[in-house]
């Protein structure tokens, strides 16, 4: 049973058995010996170890897997034997090392031959063309798209990695990552630096053309840099305008709302009618200001930093303090919001049933509704679906038309009225207490019941979805008629009558309460008459559809109407019979 050894190869940890480790160690020592401590040998060994680590990573499936002797042999087969790939100066003079094999290229930025970011040089390696063609293409596309390709170039600077290591440079050129190529690439880089030092004057003379071209691209880079800075300044000014406008506007608006009488009408703070919590409006305004203004203040500050390069920092303490205030404001508004939501969580009601005392025998009952005269006052205003008004004595009132009445059968010969008042609150008890404050009235005149189609509230009770449900219990056999101006739109679903009649049409007919608790219509058109009218209409109306179009003919007692629709449009002809 072999021992397992932990090794660090190119800053990566592997578990390897003892036999595999001995073979790998022998292989690496042979490579070092073949290099004979030549120029760049340390970098060559580092790149070879990095490549071996990459091959090991491709073989293992989890961190606990052990590298075996077979795995090492497979890697050596890919990398090659040291004696087979020893490279000397004579080989460097050839066009290609015989050990090089074609390999799929990878896209990197070639920063060794860059003018700006090395993107063009890297793409040239990838496409196998001269980098100047790529650079020319960038210039043409940039001019054709009105500098739009500059954005793409910037994105590519972040998206395309730089070829830093020898392995990455070989990948960029599509060369196999083995001992021969790694050694050759490192020595080429080393010799290139050495030659530049030895032949500085020659390079200076031979590089004049390249220097001129580089100056041209530097000029373009300067122009692009100016464009980017100008765009940045415009964005900074935009941030300043938006941030400043929101901060100032929020301050003025909330200061006006929270610390003045902007929401006070007829000596009544409207905010207190809607507000469910006890939090004063100035506190809500202050919290809202901090929650909204602080983020936009930082946006304003960011814009100033962009426009003014030497702007002094507001300091870490100030930033932390502002963030703490903003967080406290958010928490405070959240608490107020939760209290506001829970204030309407429960619904409670109070009921009162009274006998209707008529001065005449109840053979026929007339039902009417009335509207408050206070709706017509010029000082009224609407709030949350209700009307804020003053009565004749100057008392403040809230009027609401959330009123429904039902007509059902009484269990005896006595007519009754049930008044149910409903409201919301943070608890059932609070909801019932608030429902008791609802004011609703009705009136009995001879054999008529006059129902208010509105309810009245004290503004101190606040708006809590208050409503009133009225139920009239009418004995069997009583005839029911509605006044002409009665509002029958508010008849509830517990009232049973002919399905063919709309609620708005109920007042046009006479009804009687039957023993099943359903209102029978005494003067509604019979079904036979309705069917006869429908048949007559069908006889008088003829519809024909053919290849010439659609033809509709309606014959009346005194005139007829002919409608024809075809490809030329619609034509209407009327004639007298």
C-alpha positions in Angstrom: 0.0 0.0 0.0 1.6 3.3 -1.1 1.8 6.4 1.0 0.0 9.6 0.0 2.0 12.8 -0.2 0.7 16.3 -0.3 2.5 18.6 -2.8 2.3 22.2 -3.8 2.6 22.6 -7.5 2.3 26.1 -9.0 0.5 27.2 -5.8 -2.0 24.3 -6.1 -2.3 21.5 -3.7 -2.5 17.8 -4.8 -2.7 14.4 -3.2 -0.2 12.1 -4.9 0.9 8.6 -4.1 4.6 7.8 -3.3 5.4 6.1 -6.7 3.8 8.9 -8.7 5.7 11.5 -6.6 9.1 9.8 -7.2 8.4 9.7 -11.0 7.3 13.3 -11.1 10.3 14.4 -9.0 12.7 12.6 -11.3 11.1 14.1 -14.4 11.3 17.7 -13.0 15.0 17.2 -12.0 15.8 15.9 -15.5 14.3 19.0 -17.0 16.3 21.2 -14.7 19.5 19.3 -15.7 18.7 19.6 -19.4 18.3 23.4 -19.0 21.7 23.6 -17.3 20.8 26.7 -15.4 20.6 28.7 -18.7 19.1 32.2 -19.1 15.4 32.2 -17.9 15.6 28.6 -16.7 13.8 29.5 -13.5 10.8 30.9 -15.4 10.8 27.9 -17.7 10.6 25.5 -14.8 7.8 27.7 -13.2 5.8 27.6 -16.4 6.3 23.8 -16.9 5.1 23.2 -13.3 2.1 25.4 -14.0 1.2 23.5 -17.1 1.6 20.1 -15.3 -0.7 21.5 -12.5 -3.3 22.4 -15.2 -3.1 18.8 -16.6 -3.5 17.4 -13.1 -6.6 19.5 -12.5 -8.2 18.2 -15.7 -7.8 14.6 -14.4 -9.1 15.0 -10.8 -12.8 15.2 -10.1 -12.7 16.2 -6.4 -10.3 17.5 -3.9 -9.7 14.1 -2.3 -8.7 12.3 -5.5 -5.1 11.0 -5.5 -2.7 11.5 -8.4 -1.5 8.1 -9.5 1.6 7.0 -11.4 -0.5 6.5 -14.5 -1.6 10.1 -14.3 2.0 11.2 -14.2 2.9 9.1 -17.2 0.0 10.6 -19.1 1.2 14.1 -18.3 4.8 13.3 -19.3 3.5 11.9 -22.7 1.9 15.3 -23.3 4.8 17.4 -22.1 7.5 15.3 -23.7 10.8 13.9 -22.5 13.6 16.4 -21.6 16.2 14.8 -23.9 13.8 14.9 -26.8 13.0 18.6 -26.6 16.3 20.1 -25.5 16.5 23.5 -27.3 19.7 25.3 -28.2 20.6 28.5 -30.0 20.8 26.8 -33.4 17.2 25.7 -33.2 16.1 29.2 -32.4 17.3 30.3 -35.8 14.8 27.9 -37.6 11.4 29.1 -38.6 9.6 26.7 -36.2 10.8 24.2 -33.6 10.2 20.8 -34.9 8.4 19.8 -31.7 5.7 22.5 -32.1 2.3 21.1 -32.9 -0.8 23.0 -34.1 -3.2 23.8 -31.3 -6.5 25.8 -30.9 -5.7 29.4 -30.2 -7.1 31.3 -27.3 -7.9 35.1 -27.3 -5.7 37.1 -25.0 -4.5 40.7 -24.9 -0.8 40.9 -26.2 0.6 43.6 -24.0 4.1 43.1 -25.2 3.1 44.6 -28.6 0.4 47.0 -27.4 -0.3 50.6 -28.4 -3.2 51.1 -26.1 -4.4 47.9 -24.4 -3.0 45.1 -26.6 -6.5 44.1 -27.9 -5.6 44.5 -31.6 -2.3 42.5 -31.2 -4.1 39.7 -29.4 -6.9 39.6 -32.0 -4.3 39.5 -34.7 -2.7 36.4 -33.2 -6.1 34.8 -32.9 -7.1 35.6 -36.5 -3.6 35.0 -37.9 -3.2 38.4 -39.6 -1.1 41.5 -39.2 -2.1 43.6 -36.2 -2.1 46.8 -38.2 -5.1 45.5 -40.2 -7.0 45.1 -36.9 -6.0 48.5 -35.7 -7.1 50.1 -39.0 -10.5 48.3 -38.6 -10.9 49.7 -35.1 -10.3 53.2 -36.4 -12.8 52.8 -39.3 -15.5 51.3 -37.1 -15.0 54.0 -34.4 -15.4 56.7 -37.0 -18.4 55.0 -38.7 -20.3 54.6 -35.4 -19.5 58.1 -34.1 -17.2 56.7 -31.4 -19.7 54.0 -30.5 -17.0 51.3 -30.8 -15.0 53.0 -28.0 -17.4 51.5 -25.5 -16.9 48.1 -27.0 -13.1 48.5 -26.8 -13.4 49.5 -23.1 -15.5 46.4 -22.4 -13.0 44.2 -24.1 -10.3 45.6 -21.9 -12.1 44.1 -19.0 -13.4 41.0 -20.6 -10.2 39.8 -22.5 -7.5 38.6 -20.1 -3.9 39.7 -20.6 -1.3 37.0 -21.7 1.0 37.2 -18.7 2.5 33.8 -18.3 4.5 31.8 -20.9 1.6 29.3 -21.1 -0.9 32.0 -21.9 1.4 33.5 -24.6 1.7 30.0 -26.2 -2.1 29.6 -26.0 -2.4 33.0 -27.7 -0.3 31.9 -30.6 -1.8 28.5 -30.8 1.4 26.6 -29.9 1.5 23.5 -27.8 2.4 24.0 -24.1 5.3 21.6 -23.8 8.9 21.8 -22.6 10.3 22.8 -26.0 7.9 25.7 -26.6 8.0 27.0 -23.0 11.8 27.0 -23.1 11.9 28.7 -26.5 9.4 31.4 -25.6 11.2 32.2 -22.4 14.6 32.4 -24.1 13.1 34.6 -26.9 11.8 37.0 -24.3 15.1 37.0 -22.4 17.2 37.5 -25.6 14.8 40.2 -26.7 15.5 42.2 -23.6 19.2 41.5 -23.8 19.3 42.7 -27.5 17.5 45.9 -26.6 20.1 46.7 -24.0 23.0 45.9 -26.3 21.6 47.7 -29.4 19.9 50.7 -27.8 21.1 53.1 -30.5 20.1 50.7 -33.3 16.6 50.3 -31.9 16.3 54.0 -31.5 17.0 54.5 -35.2 15.0 51.6 -36.4 12.0 52.5 -34.2 11.4 55.9 -35.6 8.6 54.7 -37.8 7.0 52.8 -34.9 7.4 55.9 -32.8 5.6 58.0 -35.3 2.8 55.6 -35.6 2.6 55.4 -31.8 2.5 59.2 -31.6 -0.5 59.0 -34.0 -2.3 56.6 -31.9 -1.4 58.5 -28.8 -3.0 61.5 -30.3 -6.1 59.5 -31.0 -6.0 58.2 -27.4 -5.8 61.8 -26.2 -8.9 62.7 -28.2 -10.8 59.7 -26.9 -9.6 60.5 -23.4 -11.0 64.1 -23.8 -14.3 62.7 -25.1 -14.6 60.3 -22.2 -13.7 63.1 -19.7 -16.3 65.3 -21.4 -18.9 62.6 -21.1 -18.0 62.1 -17.5 -18.4 65.8 -16.8 -21.8 65.8 -18.4 -22.8 62.8 -16.3 -21.5 64.6 -13.2 -23.5 67.7 -14.0 -26.6 65.5 -14.5 -26.0 63.9 -11.1 -25.7 67.4 -9.5 -28.9 68.6 -11.1 -30.9 65.5 -10.1 -29.5 65.2 -6.6 -29.8 68.9 -5.9 -33.3 69.2 -7.2 -34.6 66.2 -5.2 -32.9 67.4 -2.0 -34.1 71.0 -2.3 -37.6 70.0 -3.5 -38.0 67.4 -0.7 -36.9 69.9 1.9 -39.3 72.6 0.7 -42.2 70.2 0.2 -41.9 68.3 3.5 -41.0 71.5 5.5 -44.2 73.1 4.2 -46.2 70.0 5.0 -44.7 69.3 8.4 -44.1 72.7 9.9 -46.8 74.9 8.4 -50.6 74.8 8.1 -50.5 73.5 4.5 -52.9 70.6 5.4 -55.2 72.5 7.7 -58.6 73.3 6.3 -61.4 74.9 8.3 -59.1 74.7 11.4 -58.8 70.9 10.9 -55.6 69.2 10.2 -56.5 66.9 7.4 -53.5 64.7 8.1 -55.0 63.7 11.5 -58.1 62.4 9.8 -56.2 60.0 7.7 -53.3 59.2 10.0 -53.8 56.0 11.9 -50.9 56.5 14.3 -50.2 59.1 16.9 -47.0 60.2 15.1 -47.1 63.9 14.4 -46.9 65.1 10.9 -43.6 67.0 11.5 -41.9 63.7 12.6 -43.2 61.8 9.5 -42.0 64.7 7.3 -38.6 64.7 9.0 -38.2 60.9 8.6 -39.3 61.0 5.0 -36.9 63.8 4.2 -33.9 61.9 5.6 -35.0 58.7 3.9 -35.3 60.4 0.5 -32.8 63.2 0.6 -29.7 61.4 2.0 -29.3 59.0 -1.0 -29.8 61.9 -3.4 -27.3 64.0 -1.4 -24.7 61.3 -2.1 -25.7 61.4 -5.8 -25.1 65.1 -5.7 -21.7 64.6 -4.0 -20.7 62.0 -6.6 -21.5 64.5 -9.3 -19.4 67.1 -7.6 -16.5 64.6 -7.3 -16.7 63.9 -11.1 -16.8 67.6 -12.1 -14.4 68.9 -9.5 -11.3 66.7 -9.5 -9.7 68.2 -6.3 -13.0 68.3 -4.2 -12.3 67.6 -0.6 -13.9 64.5 1.0 -16.7 65.0 3.5 -14.9 62.5 5.7 -15.6 59.0 6.9 -17.3 60.1 10.1 -19.8 62.3 8.1 -20.5 59.4 5.7 -21.1 56.9 8.5 -23.3 59.5 10.4 -25.4 60.2 7.3 -25.8 56.4 6.7 -26.9 55.9 10.3 -29.4 58.7 10.1 -30.8 57.3 6.8 -31.0 53.8 8.3 -32.8 55.2 11.4 -35.3 57.1 9.1 -36.0 53.9 7.2 -36.6 52.0 10.4 -38.9 54.7 11.7 -41.0 54.9 8.6 -41.2 51.1 8.6 -42.6 51.1 12.2 -45.1 53.8 11.3 -46.1 51.9 8.2 -46.7 48.7 10.3 -48.8 50.6 12.8 -50.8 52.2 9.9 -51.4 48.8 8.4 -52.5 47.2 11.8 -54.8 50.1 12.5 -57.2 48.6 9.8 -56.6 44.9 10.6 -59.9 44.2 12.5 -63.5 44.9 11.6 -66.3 45.4 14.2 -70.0 46.3 14.1 -72.8 47.4 16.4 -76.5 46.5 15.6 -79.7 48.2 16.6 -83.3 46.9 15.7 -86.3 49.2 16.1 -90.1 48.8 15.4 -91.5 51.0 12.7 -94.5 52.7 14.1 -96.8 53.8 11.3 -99.8 56.1 11.9 -101.8 54.3 9.2 -102.6 50.6 8.6 -99.6 49.0 6.8 -101.3 47.9 3.6 -98.9 49.8 1.4 -95.4 50.9 2.3 -93.7 53.8 0.6 -89.9 53.9 0.6 -87.8 56.9 -0.1 -84.2 58.1 0.3 -82.8 61.5 1.0 -79.4 63.2 0.5 -77.7 65.5 2.9 -78.1 69.2 2.2 -74.5 69.7 3.4 -73.2 68.1 0.2 -73.9 71.5 -1.6 -71.8 73.7 0.6 -69.0 75.6 -1.3 -66.4 75.0 1.4 -66.7 71.2 1.0 -63.8 69.1 -0.2 -63.3 65.4 -0.9 -60.9 63.3 1.1 -60.4 59.5 0.6 -63.9 59.1 -1.0 -65.6 61.1 1.7 -66.8 64.7 1.9 -65.5 67.1 4.6 -68.1 69.7 5.5 -69.7 71.8 8.2 -73.4 71.6 9.3 -75.7 74.6 10.0 -74.1 75.0 13.4 -70.6 74.9 12.2 -69.9 71.4 13.4 -67.3 69.5 11.4 -68.5 66.4 9.6 -67.4 63.7 7.3 -70.2 62.5 4.9 -70.0 59.1 3.2 -72.4 57.3 0.9 -71.3 53.8 1.9 -74.9 52.8 2.6 -76.9 49.7 1.6 -80.5 48.7 2.4 -82.2 45.3 2.1 -85.9 44.4 2.1 -86.7 41.0 3.6 -89.8 39.3 5.1 -90.6 39.8 8.7 -91.4 36.7 10.8 -94.5 38.3 12.2 -96.9 41.1 11.3 -94.7 43.9 12.7 -92.4 46.0 10.5 -88.9 46.6 11.9 -85.7 48.3 10.8 -82.2 47.0 11.7 -79.3 49.4 11.6 -75.8 47.9 11.4 -72.8 50.2 11.7 -69.4 48.8 10.7 -65.9 50.2 11.1 -62.3 49.0 11.2 -59.7 49.3 14.0 -56.5 47.8 15.5 -58.7 45.5 17.6 -62.3 44.3 17.7 -63.1 46.5 20.7 -61.6 49.6 19.0 -63.5 48.8 15.8 -66.8 48.5 17.7 -66.1 51.7 19.7 -65.4 53.6 16.4 -68.6 52.1 14.8 -70.7 53.5 17.7 -69.6 57.0 16.7 -71.2 56.7 13.2 -74.4 58.8 13.0 -77.2 57.6 10.8 -80.9 58.7 10.8 -84.2 57.7 9.2 -87.7 59.0 9.4 -91.3 57.5 9.5 -94.1 59.6 7.9 -97.6 58.1 7.9 -96.9 54.9 5.9 -93.6 56.0 4.4 -90.0 55.3 5.5 -87.4 57.9 4.5 -83.8 56.5 4.7 -80.7 58.6 4.7 -78.5 57.5 1.9 -75.4 58.8 3.7 -73.7 58.5 7.1 -72.0 61.1 9.2 -68.7 60.9 11.0 -66.8 63.0 13.5 -63.4 63.8 11.9 -61.8 62.8 15.2 -62.9 59.2 14.6 -60.6 59.1 11.5 -61.4 57.4 8.3 -61.7 53.6 8.9 -63.8 52.3 6.0 -67.0 53.0 7.9 -70.3 51.8 6.4 -74.0 51.4 7.3 -76.2 48.4 6.4 -80.0 48.8 6.7 -82.5 45.9 6.8 -86.2 46.5 6.5 -88.3 43.6 7.8 -91.7 43.8 6.1 -94.7 41.5 6.9 -96.1 39.2 4.2 -98.7 40.7 1.8 -97.6 44.3 2.3 -97.4 46.3 -1.0 -94.2 48.2 -1.5 -93.8 51.3 -3.7 -90.8 53.6 -4.2 -90.8 57.3 -4.5 -89.7 58.6 -7.9 -86.5 60.1 -6.5 -85.6 57.1 -4.4 -82.1 55.8 -4.8 -82.5 52.1 -5.5 -78.9 51.6 -6.6 -78.1 50.8 -3.0 -80.5 47.8 -2.7 -78.4 45.0 -1.2 -78.1 41.4 -2.4 -80.4 40.0 0.3 -83.4 41.6 -1.4 -85.0 39.0 -3.8 -87.0 40.2 -6.8 -87.3 39.5 -10.5 -83.9 38.8 -12.0 -84.8 40.6 -15.3 -85.1 43.9 -13.5 -82.1 46.1 -12.8 -81.8 47.7 -9.4 -82.1 51.1 -10.9 -85.5 50.0 -12.4 -86.9 48.6 -9.2 -88.5 52.0 -8.3 -90.5 52.0 -11.6 -92.7 49.1 -10.5 -95.0 48.0 -7.6 -94.0 45.0 -5.4 -95.6 42.8 -2.8 -93.9 40.7 -0.2 -94.8 37.0 -0.6 -94.5 34.2 2.0 -91.1 33.1 0.6 -89.6 36.5 1.3 -89.4 37.4 -2.3 -90.8 40.7 -3.8 -93.3 39.8 -6.5 -93.8 42.5 -9.2 -97.5 43.5 -9.7 -97.1 45.6 -12.8 -94.0 44.3 -14.6 -94.5 43.2 -18.2 -95.4 39.5 -18.4 -93.0 37.1 -20.1 -95.6 36.4 -22.8 -95.6 40.1 -23.8 -91.8 40.2 -23.8 -91.6 37.1 -25.9 -94.2 38.5 -28.3 -92.2 41.8 -28.6 -89.1 39.7 -29.3 -90.8 37.6 -32.0 -92.3 40.8 -33.6 -88.8 42.3 -33.6 -87.4 39.1 -35.2 -90.1 39.2 -37.8 -89.5 42.8 -38.6 -85.7 42.4 -38.8 -84.1 40.5 -41.6 -80.4 39.7 -41.9 -78.8 38.3 -45.0 -75.1 37.5 -45.7 -74.0 36.6 -49.2 -71.0 37.1 -51.4 -72.1 40.7 -52.0 -71.9 41.6 -48.3 -74.2 42.0 -45.3 -77.7 43.3 -45.6 -79.9 44.3 -42.6 -83.5 45.4 -43.1 -85.6 46.6 -40.2 -89.4 47.3 -40.9 -91.3 49.5 -38.5 -94.9 50.6 -38.4 -94.2 53.9 -40.1 -90.7 53.6 -41.6 -88.1 51.0 -42.6 -84.3 51.1 -42.4 -82.0 49.3 -44.8 -78.3 48.8 -43.9 -75.8 47.3 -46.4 -72.2 46.6 -45.6 -69.8 45.5 -48.4 -66.3 46.2 -49.7 -67.2 49.8 -50.5 -68.2 50.5 -46.9 -71.6 50.8 -45.1 -74.7 52.5 -46.6 -77.9 53.3 -44.6 -81.2 54.0 -46.4 -84.3 55.1 -44.6 -87.8 55.2 -46.1 -91.4 55.7 -45.0 -94.0 52.9 -45.3 
